[in-house]
Amino acid sequence: GDPSRVPSALIGRPAPAMVLPALENLRGADGAPVPGLSPEDLKGRVTVVNVWASWCGPCRVEHPQLIDLAKEGAIRLVGINYKDQAENARRFLGALGNPYAAVGVDTNGRAAIEWGVYGVPE
């Protein structure tokens, strides 16, 4: 196999049942607050959960593809903002666009552990 490939810890297992608070003062294109993340957000439709941070260089590189993916509308894209400052995360999305229907905040990294995250972006 490919030694650079890291297997997902959640293949064949349910997503973690946790509620993450919303990114403070983040607004959608319609001006409404963007909600946090809950288990209900992952039910009943195909959803991609992306773990990201404003300080993550590769997150900036992948962001245009996420914007395009969200515009296609075939899937719902939600984010987990990992170990970030709220102001920096809002600035990142303000500058590059917000592809996320919901953004949960993982300030201390506990959610990332539950999700089996090895690093950002994932």
XYZ file of N, CA, C and O in Angstrom, residues 21-73:
212
model
N -20.650 24.069 19.238
C -21.237 25.405 19.147
C -20.903 26.073 17.822
O -19.912 25.737 17.160
N -21.744 27.034 17.466
C -21.541 27.801 16.234
C -20.325 28.710 16.357
O -19.950 29.128 17.463
N -19.725 29.032 15.229
C -18.660 30.029 15.174
C -19.299 31.386 15.438
O -20.150 31.843 14.664
N -18.919 31.985 16.529
C -19.526 33.232 16.989
C -19.534 34.312 15.914
O -18.526 34.559 15.251
N -20.711 34.906 15.708
C -20.919 36.026 14.778
C -20.690 35.687 13.310
O -20.499 36.597 12.500
N -20.704 34.409 12.956
C -20.591 34.038 11.547
C -21.977 34.111 10.920
O -22.941 33.533 11.426
N -22.080 34.831 9.814
C -23.349 35.003 9.107
C -23.240 34.411 7.710
O -22.195 34.459 7.076
N -24.362 33.889 7.235
C -24.438 33.357 5.885
C -24.658 34.478 4.887
O -24.793 35.652 5.253
N -24.718 34.132 3.623
C -24.928 35.110 2.549
C -26.246 35.848 2.722
O -26.364 37.010 2.316
N -27.221 35.196 3.359
C -28.526 35.827 3.584
C -28.567 36.668 4.857
O -29.594 37.240 5.198
N -27.435 36.737 5.577
C -27.363 37.517 6.806
C -27.772 36.760 8.057
O -27.624 37.257 9.166
N -28.283 35.552 7.886
C -28.685 34.740 9.036
C -27.462 34.103 9.694
O -26.471 33.799 9.015
N -27.521 33.886 11.005
C -26.401 33.213 11.675
C -26.193 31.808 11.121
O -27.152 31.090 10.848
N -24.948 31.417 10.952
C -24.602 30.063 10.523
C -24.605 29.197 11.782
O -23.933 29.520 12.760
N -25.379 28.100 11.786
C -25.484 27.279 12.997
C -24.233 26.465 13.278
O -23.378 26.277 12.403
N -24.166 25.968 14.511
C -23.135 25.019 14.887
C -23.485 23.652 14.313
O -24.340 23.534 13.432
N -22.844 22.629 14.829
C -22.988 21.293 14.262
C -23.579 20.342 15.298
O -23.135 20.320 16.443
N -24.574 19.583 14.876
C -25.175 18.582 15.760
C -25.360 17.287 14.978
O -25.322 17.287 13.744
N -25.585 16.180 15.681
C -25.787 14.906 14.988
C -26.946 14.955 13.992
O -26.901 14.284 12.962
N -27.955 15.749 14.269
C -29.108 15.856 13.362
C -28.704 16.412 11.995
O -29.346 16.113 10.989
N -27.641 17.230 11.963
C -27.172 17.808 10.700
C -26.621 16.762 9.746
O -26.443 17.032 8.562
N -26.329 15.583 10.263
C -25.686 14.546 9.456
C -26.653 13.455 9.011
O -26.246 12.495 8.384
N -27.923 13.615 9.327
C -28.906 12.574 9.017
C -29.732 12.940 7.787
O -30.062 14.096 7.571
N -30.044 11.913 6.997
C -31.014 12.053 5.932
C -30.501 12.595 4.621
O -31.270 12.715 3.674
N -29.234 12.901 4.519
C -28.676 13.388 3.251
C -27.162 13.202 3.256
O -26.542 13.078 4.306
N -26.592 13.193 2.083
C -25.146 13.059 1.977
C -24.518 14.359 2.471
O -24.861 15.449 2.007
N -23.615 14.226 3.438
C -22.968 15.387 4.039
C -21.472 15.132 4.140
O -21.047 14.059 4.583
N -20.689 16.108 3.736
C -19.241 16.065 3.905
C -18.892 16.941 5.094
O -19.320 18.100 5.167
N -18.134 16.378 6.035
C -17.653 17.125 7.195
C -16.184 17.417 6.955
O -15.376 16.511 6.795
N -15.844 18.700 6.916
C -14.468 19.116 6.674
C -13.904 19.768 7.937
O -14.502 20.676 8.494
N -12.745 19.290 8.379
C -12.058 19.867 9.532
C -11.012 20.829 8.994
O -10.168 20.454 8.181
N -11.083 22.094 9.469
C -10.250 23.154 8.885
C -9.859 24.171 9.952
O -10.434 24.205 11.041
N -8.906 25.025 9.616
C -8.477 26.128 10.483
C -7.900 27.248 9.629
O -7.351 27.002 8.547
N -8.022 28.457 10.116
C -7.505 29.612 9.376
C -5.988 29.590 9.282
O -5.412 30.114 8.334
N -5.323 28.990 10.255
C -3.859 28.957 10.290
C -3.272 27.821 9.452
O -2.057 27.685 9.341
N -4.126 27.031 8.830
C -3.714 25.847 8.073
C -3.487 26.208 6.603
O -4.437 26.533 5.890
N -2.246 26.140 6.148
C -1.916 26.446 4.751
C -2.649 25.569 3.752
O -3.243 26.071 2.793
N -2.644 24.238 3.921
C -3.374 23.376 2.991
C -4.882 23.644 2.975
O -5.535 23.411 1.965
N -5.433 24.144 4.086
C -6.863 24.491 4.115
C -7.147 25.614 3.128
O -8.178 25.618 2.445
N -6.239 26.559 3.048
C -6.389 27.670 2.108
C -6.304 27.155 0.669
O -7.045 27.583 -0.202
N -5.421 26.198 0.430
C -5.241 25.637 -0.911
C -6.484 24.859 -1.355
O -6.909 24.968 -2.505
N -7.094 24.091 -0.451
C -8.244 23.275 -0.834
C -9.553 24.065 -0.884
O -10.540 23.597 -1.445
N -9.564 25.251 -0.304
C -10.812 26.004 -0.144
C -11.562 26.275 -1.458
O -12.793 26.144 -1.478
N -10.905 26.630 -2.547
C -11.650 26.834 -3.799
C -12.420 25.594 -4.259
O -13.531 25.713 -4.784
N -11.872 24.406 -4.014
C -12.584 23.185 -4.384
C -13.826 22.998 -3.504
O -14.864 22.526 -3.975
N -13.730 23.389 -2.245
C -14.892 23.295 -1.350
C -15.983 24.268 -1.778
O -17.169 23.933 -1.739
N -15.582 25.461 -2.185
C -16.554 26.448 -2.688
C -17.278 25.871 -3.902
O -18.512 25.934 -3.994
N -16.520 25.285 -4.830
C -17.125 24.683 -6.028
C -18.050 23.529 -5.660
O -19.145 23.393 -6.215
N -17.629 22.693 -4.724
C -18.430 21.559 -4.287
C -19.753 22.029 -3.687
O -20.820 21.481 -3.995
N -19.705 23.060 -2.874
C -20.923 23.593 -2.263
C -21.858 24.187 -3.318
O -23.077 24.029 -3.224
N -21.293 24.827 -4.319
C -22.115 25.423 -5.387
C -22.834 24.370 -6.212
O -23.925 24.615 -6.708
N -22.228 23.194 -6.362
C -22.866 22.119 -7.125
C -24.178 21.694 -6.487
O -25.101 21.300 -7.194
N -24.251 21.744 -5.180
C -25.487 21.457 -4.470
C -25.852 19.990 -4.316
O -26.903 19.677 -3.781
